[in-house]
Amino acid sequence: MTYPPPVYAQPPVAPPRPARFGALAWTAVILGIVGVVGSWVILLNNLTAIAAFVGIVLGVIALFGTRKVLAIIGVALCVLAIVLTVVAQQAAVKELDKILNGDVNQGQVGAPAETAKQNVLAENPTWGKKYSWENGLSVDVATPVACTPGRFASPTSIVRAVKFEITITNGTTAAFETALMSIGTDAQFNGRKADMVFDSGGDCNSTFDSATVLPGKTYTFHIAYSVGAQPGEMQLVFEPTFNADKAAFVGQA
C-alpha cells in the first residue's frame, strides 16, 4: 500500500516593513528644491526660506526613520536654500544702495600726492588727478599725448590718436590682479565710443597686461585711442572689480 507524499505548508511571508518617516524625508527634499529654485526671486524668497526652514525640521525628524539618506539630502537642500536666500537679499540691498546713492565716482578724488582722507568731490576726476576707492586702491591718469600709429595699427581708419599713461596704486593690504579691472572698455570721445588702438610696431602701442600689484606698489601702463580730428571731450571709466564703484575720468583730448 502506497502513501501519498507528505505536503509541507509554505512558511508565511513576513509583510514588508513600512518606511518610517519616509513621507517626512520626501517632504524635506521637495521643500529644499522649492527653496533653492525660489532663493533668487526677491520677495518670494522670504516664503521659500520659511518653507526651507520647515524642511530642515522635517528632515531632522526623518533622520530617525528608515530613509536616512533621503532625509540628509532634504536637510542639505534646505540649508543651501536658506544660504542662497541670504546671499541674494544682501546683493539686492547692495544694488538698491547703489541705485539710491549712485555708483560712479563715490570714492575720493585728489591730486596724486594727496592722501585718501580728502572729502568726496562731486565732479568727475580729470587728467592729473587721482581717484581712490574706499579699500585703498587708486588710479590716476596723466594728460594724454598725441601719438603716430604705425603702418599695421588697428583700427585702420585712425584720423588722430592719443595715448594715456595710467598708474594703479595698491594701497590695500592684499595683492591686486589687474586682470580684474575693467579698463578702457567704456571710452568715449565727444559722446561716441572711442576705439582702443592696437599698434605693436608703432608709437601708439598699448602696454596694458595682466599683472599682480603687491600692497604699497604701483603699476604703470599706456593705452591709446582713436579720436576725432579736432580736440574734444574724452571719458575713461575704470572699475576695479565686478559691481564695484566706477571712476569716470573726463577731460580734453
XYZ file of N, CA and C in Angstrom:
759
model
N 0.853 -1.190 0.000
C 0.000 0.000 0.000
C 0.886 1.236 0.000
N 0.581 2.129 -0.978
C 1.410 3.345 -1.088
C 0.717 4.501 -0.402
N 1.552 5.361 0.108
C 1.029 6.560 0.785
C 1.403 7.810 -0.023
N 0.505 8.741 -0.097
C 0.834 9.996 -0.828
C 1.951 10.733 -0.098
N 2.772 11.417 -0.894
C 3.888 12.170 -0.261
C 3.348 13.244 0.666
N 4.060 13.468 1.709
C 3.574 14.479 2.654
C 3.614 15.879 2.040
N 2.648 16.672 2.365
C 2.553 18.070 1.872
C 2.994 18.996 2.992
N 4.009 19.797 2.655
C 4.520 20.745 3.649
C 3.981 22.139 3.352
N 3.505 22.789 4.326
C 2.967 24.159 4.160
C 4.116 25.162 4.062
N 3.984 26.091 3.111
C 4.995 27.138 2.966
C 4.971 28.063 4.185
N 6.164 28.450 4.633
C 6.193 29.366 5.790
C 5.583 30.704 5.409
N 4.891 31.299 6.293
C 4.251 32.598 5.979
C 5.312 33.651 5.665
N 4.998 34.473 4.645
C 5.901 35.561 4.231
C 5.620 36.789 5.086
N 6.689 37.312 5.661
C 6.514 38.499 6.508
C 6.155 39.697 5.652
N 5.191 40.474 6.051
C 4.807 41.663 5.275
C 5.955 42.679 5.258
N 6.100 43.433 4.142
C 7.195 44.417 4.059
C 7.097 45.442 5.184
N 8.265 45.779 5.666
C 8.324 46.732 6.778
C 8.029 48.139 6.257
N 7.079 48.783 6.807
C 6.746 50.124 6.308
C 7.895 51.100 6.566
N 8.083 52.014 5.588
C 9.133 53.029 5.722
C 8.724 54.023 6.799
N 9.550 54.115 7.802
C 9.241 55.012 8.902
C 9.720 56.419 8.560
N 8.857 57.379 8.670
C 9.143 58.792 8.403
C 9.566 59.020 6.948
N 9.204 58.083 6.051
C 9.562 58.259 4.640
C 8.899 59.478 4.029
N 7.663 59.739 4.398
C 6.951 60.896 3.856
C 7.612 62.201 4.288
N 8.106 62.224 5.531
C 8.775 63.436 6.013
C 10.065 63.694 5.226
N 10.794 62.607 4.919
C 12.034 62.754 4.158
C 11.759 63.312 2.771
N 10.735 62.764 2.103
C 10.373 63.266 0.776
C 9.899 64.717 0.842
N 9.173 65.054 1.867
C 8.702 66.434 2.017
C 9.877 67.393 2.189
N 10.877 66.977 2.970
C 12.062 67.816 3.159
C 12.779 68.041 1.838
N 12.898 66.990 1.013
C 13.551 67.125 -0.289
C 12.786 68.098 -1.180
N 11.470 67.954 -1.220
C 10.649 68.825 -2.068
C 10.753 70.285 -1.614
N 10.670 70.513 -0.305
C 10.785 71.875 0.207
C 12.174 72.450 -0.064
N 13.197 71.593 0.004
C 14.547 72.064 -0.304
C 14.680 72.486 -1.752
N 14.114 71.695 -2.659
C 14.172 72.056 -4.083
C 13.427 73.358 -4.339
N 12.255 73.487 -3.752
C 11.490 74.735 -3.901
C 12.277 75.920 -3.349
N 12.941 75.719 -2.225
C 13.712 76.795 -1.622
C 14.884 77.224 -2.475
N 15.607 76.258 -3.060
C 16.753 76.581 -3.919
C 16.293 77.319 -5.177
N 15.225 76.829 -5.798
C 14.725 77.456 -7.029
C 14.232 78.876 -6.761
N 13.559 79.067 -5.634
C 12.983 80.385 -5.349
C 13.898 81.320 -4.583
N 15.126 80.875 -4.273
C 16.004 81.696 -3.440
C 16.439 82.980 -4.126
N 16.467 83.013 -5.462
C 16.932 84.198 -6.187
C 15.799 85.121 -6.589
N 14.571 84.765 -6.259
C 13.431 85.615 -6.588
C 13.140 86.511 -5.385
N 13.460 87.788 -5.523
C 13.303 88.723 -4.414
C 11.840 88.778 -3.992
N 11.607 88.932 -2.712
C 10.291 88.933 -2.046
C 9.746 87.513 -1.930
N 9.719 86.763 -3.053
C 9.235 85.384 -2.981
C 10.173 84.523 -2.144
N 11.469 84.875 -2.145
C 12.414 84.027 -1.415
C 12.223 84.086 0.093
N 11.484 85.075 0.591
C 11.139 85.071 2.019
C 10.252 83.866 2.353
N 9.294 83.592 1.476
C 8.393 82.456 1.698
C 9.118 81.131 1.490
N 9.958 81.078 0.436
C 10.674 79.831 0.192
C 11.697 79.547 1.292
N 12.239 80.600 1.911
C 13.170 80.396 3.022
C 12.435 79.806 4.226
N 11.205 80.276 4.466
C 10.393 79.710 5.562
C 10.097 78.233 5.274
N 9.770 77.956 4.004
C 9.499 76.566 3.628
C 10.749 75.700 3.823
N 11.910 76.256 3.503
C 13.151 75.515 3.686
C 13.424 75.257 5.162
N 13.116 76.241 6.009
C 13.304 76.040 7.457
C 12.404 74.907 7.960
N 11.152 74.887 7.476
C 10.254 73.787 7.846
C 10.828 72.457 7.342
N 11.414 72.484 6.132
C 12.009 71.276 5.584
C 13.160 70.766 6.425
N 13.939 71.693 7.006
C 15.038 71.271 7.883
C 14.495 70.527 9.092
N 13.434 71.070 9.685
C 12.835 70.423 10.857
C 12.322 69.023 10.503
N 11.608 68.935 9.377
C 11.068 67.639 8.971
C 12.189 66.666 8.618
N 13.253 67.178 7.970
C 14.367 66.317 7.603
C 15.097 65.771 8.813
N 15.252 66.597 9.848
C 15.911 66.140 11.071
C 15.091 65.037 11.732
N 13.783 65.217 11.746
C 12.920 64.174 12.307
C 13.045 62.883 11.493
N 13.089 63.045 10.148
C 13.167 61.868 9.274
C 14.481 61.120 9.417
N 15.491 61.755 9.982
C 16.770 61.065 10.200
C 16.628 59.890 11.160
N 15.602 59.914 11.977
C 15.367 58.825 12.921
C 14.531 57.709 12.296
N 14.199 57.847 10.998
C 13.416 56.831 10.321
C 14.264 55.942 9.442
N 13.640 55.349 8.444
C 14.323 54.389 7.577
C 14.905 55.024 6.322
N 14.515 56.227 5.982
C 15.029 56.909 4.786
C 16.061 57.961 5.188
N 17.138 57.513 5.789
C 18.137 58.446 6.311
C 18.846 59.225 5.202
N 19.228 58.526 4.126
C 19.937 59.199 3.037
C 19.056 60.276 2.416
N 17.799 59.926 2.192
C 16.859 60.893 1.624
C 16.668 62.075 2.565
N 16.632 61.808 3.847
C 16.477 62.877 4.825
C 17.690 63.798 4.830
N 18.889 63.217 4.712
C 20.112 64.036 4.670
C 20.106 64.940 3.440
N 19.688 64.392 2.302
C 19.611 65.199 1.075
C 18.623 66.351 1.260
N 17.478 66.059 1.871
C 16.483 67.101 2.098
C 17.002 68.207 2.998
N 17.676 67.831 4.091
C 18.236 68.834 5.007
C 19.284 69.683 4.296
N 20.153 69.036 3.511
C 21.203 69.767 2.800
C 20.612 70.765 1.806
N 19.584 70.354 1.080
C 18.940 71.256 0.128
C 18.293 72.443 0.838
N 17.674 72.199 1.963
C 17.014 73.271 2.707
C 18.037 74.268 3.261
N 19.149 73.761 3.776
C 20.202 74.654 4.278
C 20.767 75.489 3.134
N 21.009 74.852 1.975
C 21.512 75.574 0.809
C 20.529 76.654 0.369
N 19.240 76.353 0.423
C 18.227 77.329 0.032
C 18.270 78.559 0.924
N 18.424 78.363 2.223
C 18.486 79.497 3.150
C 19.747 80.328 2.909
N 20.873 79.657 2.677
C 22.130 80.374 2.411
C 22.007 81.208 1.139
N 21.470 80.612 0.071
C 21.309 81.339 -1.190
C 20.345 82.510 -1.037
N 19.325 82.346 -0.215
C 18.380 83.434 0.019
C 19.064 84.613 0.698
N 19.889 84.335 1.697
C 20.613 85.403 2.388
C 21.546 86.129 1.423
N 22.269 85.355 0.595
C 23.184 85.963 -0.378
C 22.429 86.837 -1.370
N 21.305 86.336 -1.873
C 20.516 87.091 -2.845
C 19.970 88.378 -2.249
N 19.504 88.319 -1.010
C 18.953 89.521 -0.387
C 20.041 90.548 -0.088
N 21.230 90.096 0.318
C 22.334 91.026 0.535
C 22.744 91.706 -0.768
N 22.783 90.938 -1.855
C 23.124 91.523 -3.153
C 22.070 92.525 -3.591
N 20.797 92.224 -3.324
C 19.720 93.140 -3.698
C 19.811 94.443 -2.912
N 20.136 94.350 -1.622
C 20.281 95.553 -0.802
C 21.440 96.403 -1.300
N 22.545 95.747 -1.679
C 23.707 96.481 -2.186
C 23.373 97.202 -3.478
N 22.664 96.521 -4.378
C 22.288 97.145 -5.631
C 21.328 98.309 -5.401
N 20.419 98.159 -4.440
C 19.483 99.237 -4.133
C 20.222 100.455 -3.598
N 21.226 100.210 -2.759
C 22.030 101.329 -2.244
C 22.738 102.051 -3.379
N 23.244 101.284 -4.350
C 23.925 101.917 -5.469
C 22.968 102.736 -6.318
N 21.742 102.229 -6.479
C 20.752 102.969 -7.261
C 20.384 104.268 -6.567
N 20.226 104.208 -5.241
C 19.825 105.396 -4.490
C 20.957 106.389 -4.331
N 22.176 105.876 -4.162
C 23.313 106.761 -3.885
C 24.209 106.996 -5.082
N 24.028 106.221 -6.163
C 24.896 106.350 -7.321
C 26.115 105.474 -7.150
N 26.645 104.967 -8.300
C 27.801 104.070 -8.211
C 29.004 104.586 -8.991
N 28.966 105.832 -9.460
C 30.080 106.389 -10.205
C 30.746 107.473 -9.392
N 32.065 107.374 -9.243
C 32.858 108.362 -8.525
C 32.371 108.556 -7.098
N 32.174 107.442 -6.384
C 31.791 107.505 -4.979
C 32.999 107.403 -4.063
N 34.193 107.322 -4.652
C 35.409 107.278 -3.843
C 35.895 108.686 -3.569
N 37.217 108.878 -3.631
C 37.791 110.169 -3.312
C 38.688 110.619 -4.445
N 38.606 111.913 -4.750
C 39.339 112.477 -5.861
C 40.344 113.474 -5.334
N 41.560 113.415 -5.842
C 42.559 114.382 -5.417
C 43.778 114.311 -6.289
N 44.727 115.182 -6.042
C 45.980 115.145 -6.778
C 46.752 113.909 -6.378
N 47.644 113.390 -7.238
C 48.362 112.150 -6.940
C 49.102 112.176 -5.624
N 49.595 113.326 -5.179
C 50.386 113.372 -3.952
C 49.525 113.488 -2.707
N 48.244 113.702 -2.853
C 47.381 113.897 -1.696
C 46.943 112.557 -1.137
N 46.600 112.553 0.135
C 46.155 111.314 0.777
C 44.692 111.072 0.493
N 44.238 109.853 0.855
C 42.845 109.473 0.598
C 41.905 109.954 1.675
N 42.334 110.924 2.497
C 41.487 111.399 3.570
C 40.708 112.655 3.194
N 40.750 113.054 1.917
C 40.032 114.242 1.495
C 38.543 113.964 1.441
N 37.777 115.026 1.428
C 36.335 114.890 1.295
C 36.001 114.481 -0.134
N 34.900 113.748 -0.282
C 34.472 113.318 -1.603
C 34.026 114.531 -2.406
N 34.494 114.631 -3.643
C 34.100 115.716 -4.519
C 33.046 115.226 -5.498
N 32.116 116.115 -5.832
C 31.006 115.717 -6.680
C 31.424 115.625 -8.150
N 32.419 116.452 -8.609
C 32.782 116.461 -10.014
C 33.614 115.240 -10.374
N 33.671 114.980 -11.688
C 34.469 113.855 -12.163
C 35.950 114.196 -12.081
N 36.781 113.215 -11.783
C 38.220 113.467 -11.826
C 38.666 113.688 -13.267
N 39.776 114.352 -13.456
C 40.309 114.600 -14.785
C 41.786 114.261 -14.801
N 42.454 114.576 -15.900
C 43.850 114.201 -16.060
C 44.699 114.868 -14.973
N 45.600 114.107 -14.411
C 46.454 114.609 -13.350
C 45.871 114.463 -11.964
N 44.664 113.933 -11.863
C 44.017 113.694 -10.575
C 44.037 112.205 -10.256
N 43.903 111.896 -8.978
C 43.861 110.501 -8.527
C 42.474 110.178 -7.990
N 41.972 109.028 -8.344
C 40.706 108.535 -7.789
C 41.025 107.363 -6.870
N 40.545 107.425 -5.622
C 40.817 106.375 -4.629
C 39.520 105.706 -4.210
N 39.511 104.390 -4.268
C 38.375 103.633 -3.754
C 38.512 103.479 -2.239
N 37.429 103.081 -1.603
C 37.405 103.011 -0.143
C 38.403 101.986 0.410
N 38.720 100.959 -0.369
C 39.639 99.927 0.129
C 41.107 100.338 0.022
N 41.390 101.516 -0.570
C 42.764 101.988 -0.669
C 43.361 101.892 -2.060
N 42.707 101.185 -2.978
C 43.176 101.106 -4.352
C 42.911 102.443 -5.044
N 43.832 102.889 -5.888
C 43.647 104.172 -6.568
C 44.186 104.106 -7.989
N 43.722 105.035 -8.822
C 44.165 105.134 -10.204
C 44.270 106.605 -10.568
N 45.319 106.970 -11.302
C 45.409 108.331 -11.826
C 45.816 108.277 -13.283
N 45.339 109.258 -14.044
C 45.521 109.304 -15.489
C 46.265 110.586 -15.841
N 47.400 110.451 -16.512
C 48.171 111.620 -16.922
C 47.528 112.268 -18.148
N 47.903 113.506 -18.428
C 47.386 114.218 -19.594
C 47.748 113.464 -20.870
N 46.781 113.239 -21.754
C 47.072 112.452 -22.961
C 48.032 113.188 -23.889
N 48.801 112.412 -24.639
C 49.730 112.966 -25.623
C 49.420 112.355 -26.982
N 49.694 113.129 -28.021
C 49.451 112.629 -29.372
C 50.465 111.552 -29.724
N 50.023 110.568 -30.485
C 50.921 109.507 -30.943
C 50.634 109.200 -32.405
N 51.639 108.694 -33.080
C 51.511 108.381 -34.507
C 51.402 106.871 -34.686
N 50.259 106.395 -35.159
C 50.094 104.947 -35.330
C 50.988 104.406 -36.429
N 51.403 103.159 -36.270
C 52.241 102.521 -37.270
C 51.441 102.050 -38.468
N 52.148 101.440 -39.381
C 51.545 101.019 -40.646
C 50.471 99.963 -40.442
N 50.687 99.102 -39.480
C 49.757 97.984 -39.285
C 48.875 98.178 -38.049
N 48.664 99.412 -37.650
C 47.845 99.696 -36.475
C 46.384 99.371 -36.750
N 45.686 99.034 -35.689
C 44.249 98.751 -35.768
C 43.525 99.622 -34.745
N 42.363 100.248 -35.135
C 41.679 100.152 -36.430
C 42.443 100.867 -37.538
N 42.107 100.547 -38.778
C 42.854 101.090 -39.917
C 42.507 102.542 -40.208
N 41.280 102.945 -39.864
C 40.831 104.311 -40.185
C 41.037 105.234 -38.991
N 42.290 105.488 -38.628
C 42.600 106.357 -37.498
C 42.868 107.769 -38.023
N 42.026 108.726 -37.622
C 42.218 110.122 -38.015
C 43.264 110.775 -37.122
N 43.151 110.521 -35.832
C 44.090 111.051 -34.846
C 44.090 110.105 -33.653
N 45.224 109.959 -33.024
C 45.335 109.049 -31.885
C 46.001 109.762 -30.717
N 45.546 109.433 -29.508
C 46.139 109.965 -28.282
C 46.447 108.792 -27.349
N 47.494 108.982 -26.546
C 47.921 107.912 -25.644
C 47.904 108.411 -24.207
N 47.381 107.569 -23.312
C 47.268 107.893 -21.897
C 48.252 107.056 -21.091
N 48.865 107.677 -20.092
C 49.659 106.947 -19.107
C 48.822 106.797 -17.849
N 48.594 105.564 -17.446
C 47.706 105.257 -16.327
C 48.508 104.534 -15.249
N 48.315 104.957 -14.007
C 49.034 104.348 -12.886
C 48.046 103.827 -11.851
N 48.200 102.556 -11.517
C 47.395 101.937 -10.459
C 48.263 101.850 -9.211
N 47.758 102.348 -8.091
C 48.465 102.272 -6.813
C 47.685 101.369 -5.876
N 48.348 100.352 -5.361
C 47.689 99.403 -4.471
C 47.916 99.824 -3.023
N 46.953 100.529 -2.463
C 47.018 100.935 -1.067
C 46.279 100.001 -0.137
N 45.934 98.802 -0.636
C 45.245 97.821 0.196
C 46.268 96.939 0.909
N 45.771 95.970 1.634
C 46.650 95.040 2.353
C 46.807 93.717 1.626
N 46.241 93.614 0.423
C 46.320 92.366 -0.336
C 46.775 92.673 -1.751
N 47.317 91.678 -2.414
C 47.753 91.844 -3.800
C 46.544 92.073 -4.699
N 46.722 92.910 -5.719
C 45.633 93.220 -6.647
C 45.987 92.715 -8.036
N 45.052 91.997 -8.652
C 45.242 91.479 -10.001
C 44.613 92.456 -10.995
N 45.433 93.010 -11.874
C 44.919 93.997 -12.827
C 43.922 93.378 -13.807
N 43.969 92.057 -13.963
C 43.022 91.401 -14.867
C 41.585 91.575 -14.397
N 41.397 91.864 -13.118
C 40.050 92.057 -12.576
C 39.490 93.423 -12.927
N 40.349 94.376 -13.279
C 39.903 95.742 -13.506
C 39.409 95.932 -14.937
N 38.254 96.568 -15.061
C 37.724 96.936 -16.365
C 38.331 98.277 -16.755
N 39.151 98.279 -17.799
C 39.898 99.470 -18.197
C 39.653 99.764 -19.673
N 39.168 100.944 -19.938
C 39.092 101.415 -21.313
C 37.993 100.837 -22.167
N 37.177 99.943 -21.646
C 36.127 99.355 -22.468
C 34.960 100.310 -22.677
N 34.877 101.354 -21.848
C 33.790 102.326 -21.962
C 34.357 103.712 -22.295
N 35.397 103.751 -23.121
C 35.996 105.032 -23.506
C 35.100 105.746 -24.512
N 34.943 107.059 -24.342
C 34.111 107.856 -25.232
C 34.835 109.135 -25.615
N 34.598 109.584 -26.845
C 35.128 110.849 -27.321
C 33.985 111.637 -27.938
N 33.704 112.798 -27.355
C 32.589 113.642 -27.807
C 31.276 112.861 -27.894
N 31.022 112.039 -26.869
C 29.758 111.318 -26.799
C 29.665 110.090 -27.660
N 30.775 109.673 -28.280
C 30.770 108.459 -29.101
C 31.868 107.519 -28.619
N 31.695 106.250 -28.915
C 32.670 105.251 -28.475
C 34.027 105.529 -29.112
N 35.069 105.490 -28.293
C 36.437 105.644 -28.778
C 37.091 104.274 -28.825
N 37.600 103.906 -29.985
C 38.212 102.588 -30.154
C 39.643 102.591 -29.636
N 40.009 101.532 -28.932
C 41.378 101.372 -28.470
C 42.266 101.030 -29.652
N 43.475 101.584 -29.661
C 44.418 101.354 -30.750
C 45.352 100.204 -30.393
N 45.494 99.276 -31.324
C 46.447 98.174 -31.180
C 47.542 98.392 -32.225
N 48.736 98.668 -31.737
C 49.810 99.101 -32.627
C 51.133 98.535 -32.123
N 51.362 97.260 -32.406
C 52.538 96.590 -31.849
C 53.849 97.154 -32.364
N 53.860 97.731 -33.577
C 55.110 98.214 -34.124
C 55.206 99.715 -34.232
N 54.237 100.450 -33.644
C 54.229 101.897 -33.776
C 54.289 102.612 -32.449
N 54.045 103.922 -32.525
C 54.141 104.767 -31.338
C 52.915 104.667 -30.443
N 51.819 104.121 -30.966
C 50.552 104.078 -30.215
C 50.294 102.722 -29.569
N 51.330 101.996 -29.301
C 51.161 100.665 -28.727
C 50.622 100.746 -27.303
N 49.600 99.947 -26.997
C 49.053 99.860 -25.639
C 49.832 98.801 -24.867
N 50.306 99.160 -23.684
C 51.178 98.266 -22.917
C 50.475 97.590 -21.754
N 49.156 97.738 -21.649
C 48.452 97.116 -20.516
C 48.478 95.603 -20.643
N 48.774 94.944 -19.524
C 48.795 93.485 -19.483
C 48.433 93.047 -18.072
N 48.055 91.787 -17.934
C 47.705 91.267 -16.612
C 48.938 91.283 -15.718
N 48.772 91.809 -14.515
C 49.901 91.896 -13.597
C 49.392 91.808 -12.171
N 50.283 91.414 -11.269
C 49.979 91.365 -9.841
C 50.655 92.549 -9.166
N 49.839 93.425 -8.578
C 50.366 94.613 -7.912
C 50.341 94.355 -6.409
N 51.494 94.281 -5.809
C 51.597 93.997 -4.383
C 51.190 95.216 -3.558
N 50.815 95.021 -2.286
C 50.453 96.151 -1.427
C 51.566 97.193 -1.371
N 51.194 98.459 -1.542
C 52.159 99.545 -1.499
C 52.889 99.782 -2.808
N 52.631 98.977 -3.825
C 53.318 99.104 -5.101
C 52.413 99.768 -6.142
N 53.043 100.197 -7.247
C 52.305 100.814 -8.351
C 52.550 100.027 -9.634
N 51.630 100.200 -10.575
C 51.756 99.577 -11.893
C 51.355 100.611 -12.932
N 52.266 100.942 -13.860
C 52.026 101.970 -14.866
C 51.991 101.335 -16.252
N 51.032 101.774 -17.057
C 50.893 101.253 -18.416
C 50.336 102.354 -19.311
N 50.251 102.094 -20.604
C 49.768 103.069 -21.574
C 48.646 102.466 -22.413
N 47.663 103.291 -22.738
C 46.576 102.885 -23.623
C 46.339 104.015 -24.610
N 46.230 103.678 -25.894
C 45.991 104.669 -26.941
C 44.589 104.489 -27.517
N 43.987 105.609 -27.956
C 42.641 105.585 -28.513
C 42.599 106.380 -29.809
N 41.711 105.946 -30.678
C 41.444 106.676 -31.908
C 40.364 107.717 -31.634
N 40.662 108.997 -31.917
C 39.737 110.091 -31.619
C 39.503 110.916 -32.883
N 38.697 111.952 -32.733
C 38.379 112.801 -33.871
C 39.535 113.687 -34.279
N 39.352 114.334 -35.433
C 40.412 115.183 -35.965
C 40.664 116.398 -35.091
N 39.625 116.926 -34.465
C 39.751 118.100 -33.617
C 39.674 117.696 -32.142
N 40.335 118.457 -31.253
C 40.260 118.151 -29.818
C 38.820 118.146 -29.320
N 38.539 117.299 -28.363
C 37.202 117.202 -27.800
C 37.247 116.585 -26.416
N 36.067 116.267 -25.883
C 35.969 115.723 -24.529
C 36.136 114.212 -24.555
N 37.021 113.730 -23.715
C 37.311 112.295 -23.612
C 36.857 111.786 -22.260
N 36.324 110.574 -22.238
C 35.886 109.952 -20.984
C 36.468 108.548 -20.879
N 37.110 108.271 -19.744
C 37.637 106.936 -19.453
C 37.022 106.448 -18.148
N 36.540 105.213 -18.138
C 35.869 104.650 -16.964
C 36.663 103.449 -16.466
N 36.879 103.404 -15.151
C 37.622 102.308 -14.525
C 36.737 101.642 -13.471
N 36.761 100.317 -13.445
C 36.010 99.531 -12.463
C 36.920 98.420 -11.958
N 37.413 98.504 -10.700
C 38.431 97.561 -10.228
C 37.973 96.120 -10.174
N 36.727 95.889 -9.814
C 36.162 94.543 -9.779
C 34.713 94.622 -10.200
N 34.139 93.478 -10.496
C 32.733 93.436 -10.898
C 31.835 94.003 -9.799
N 30.943 94.898 -10.195
C 29.973 95.505 -9.291
C 30.584 96.533 -8.340
N 31.841 96.925 -8.552
C 32.451 97.944 -7.700
C 32.064 99.331 -8.211
N 32.350 100.373 -7.409
C 32.110 101.739 -7.842
C 32.971 102.044 -9.057
N 32.426 102.839 -9.973
C 33.151 103.196 -11.183
C 33.776 104.580 -11.044
N 34.993 104.711 -11.565
C 35.667 106.010 -11.615
C 35.656 106.491 -13.058
N 34.983 107.623 -13.311
C 34.887 108.165 -14.661
C 35.745 109.406 -14.763
N 36.837 109.334 -15.534
C 37.703 110.486 -15.768
C 37.219 111.204 -17.026
N 37.140 112.532 -16.947
C 36.666 113.342 -18.070
C 37.635 114.488 -18.286
N 38.021 114.733 -19.550
C 38.915 115.839 -19.852
C 39.091 115.997 -21.346
N 39.860 117.007 -21.757
C 40.104 117.264 -23.158
C 41.194 116.336 -23.711
N 40.994 115.922 -24.938
C 41.981 115.062 -25.586
C 42.065 115.415 -27.069
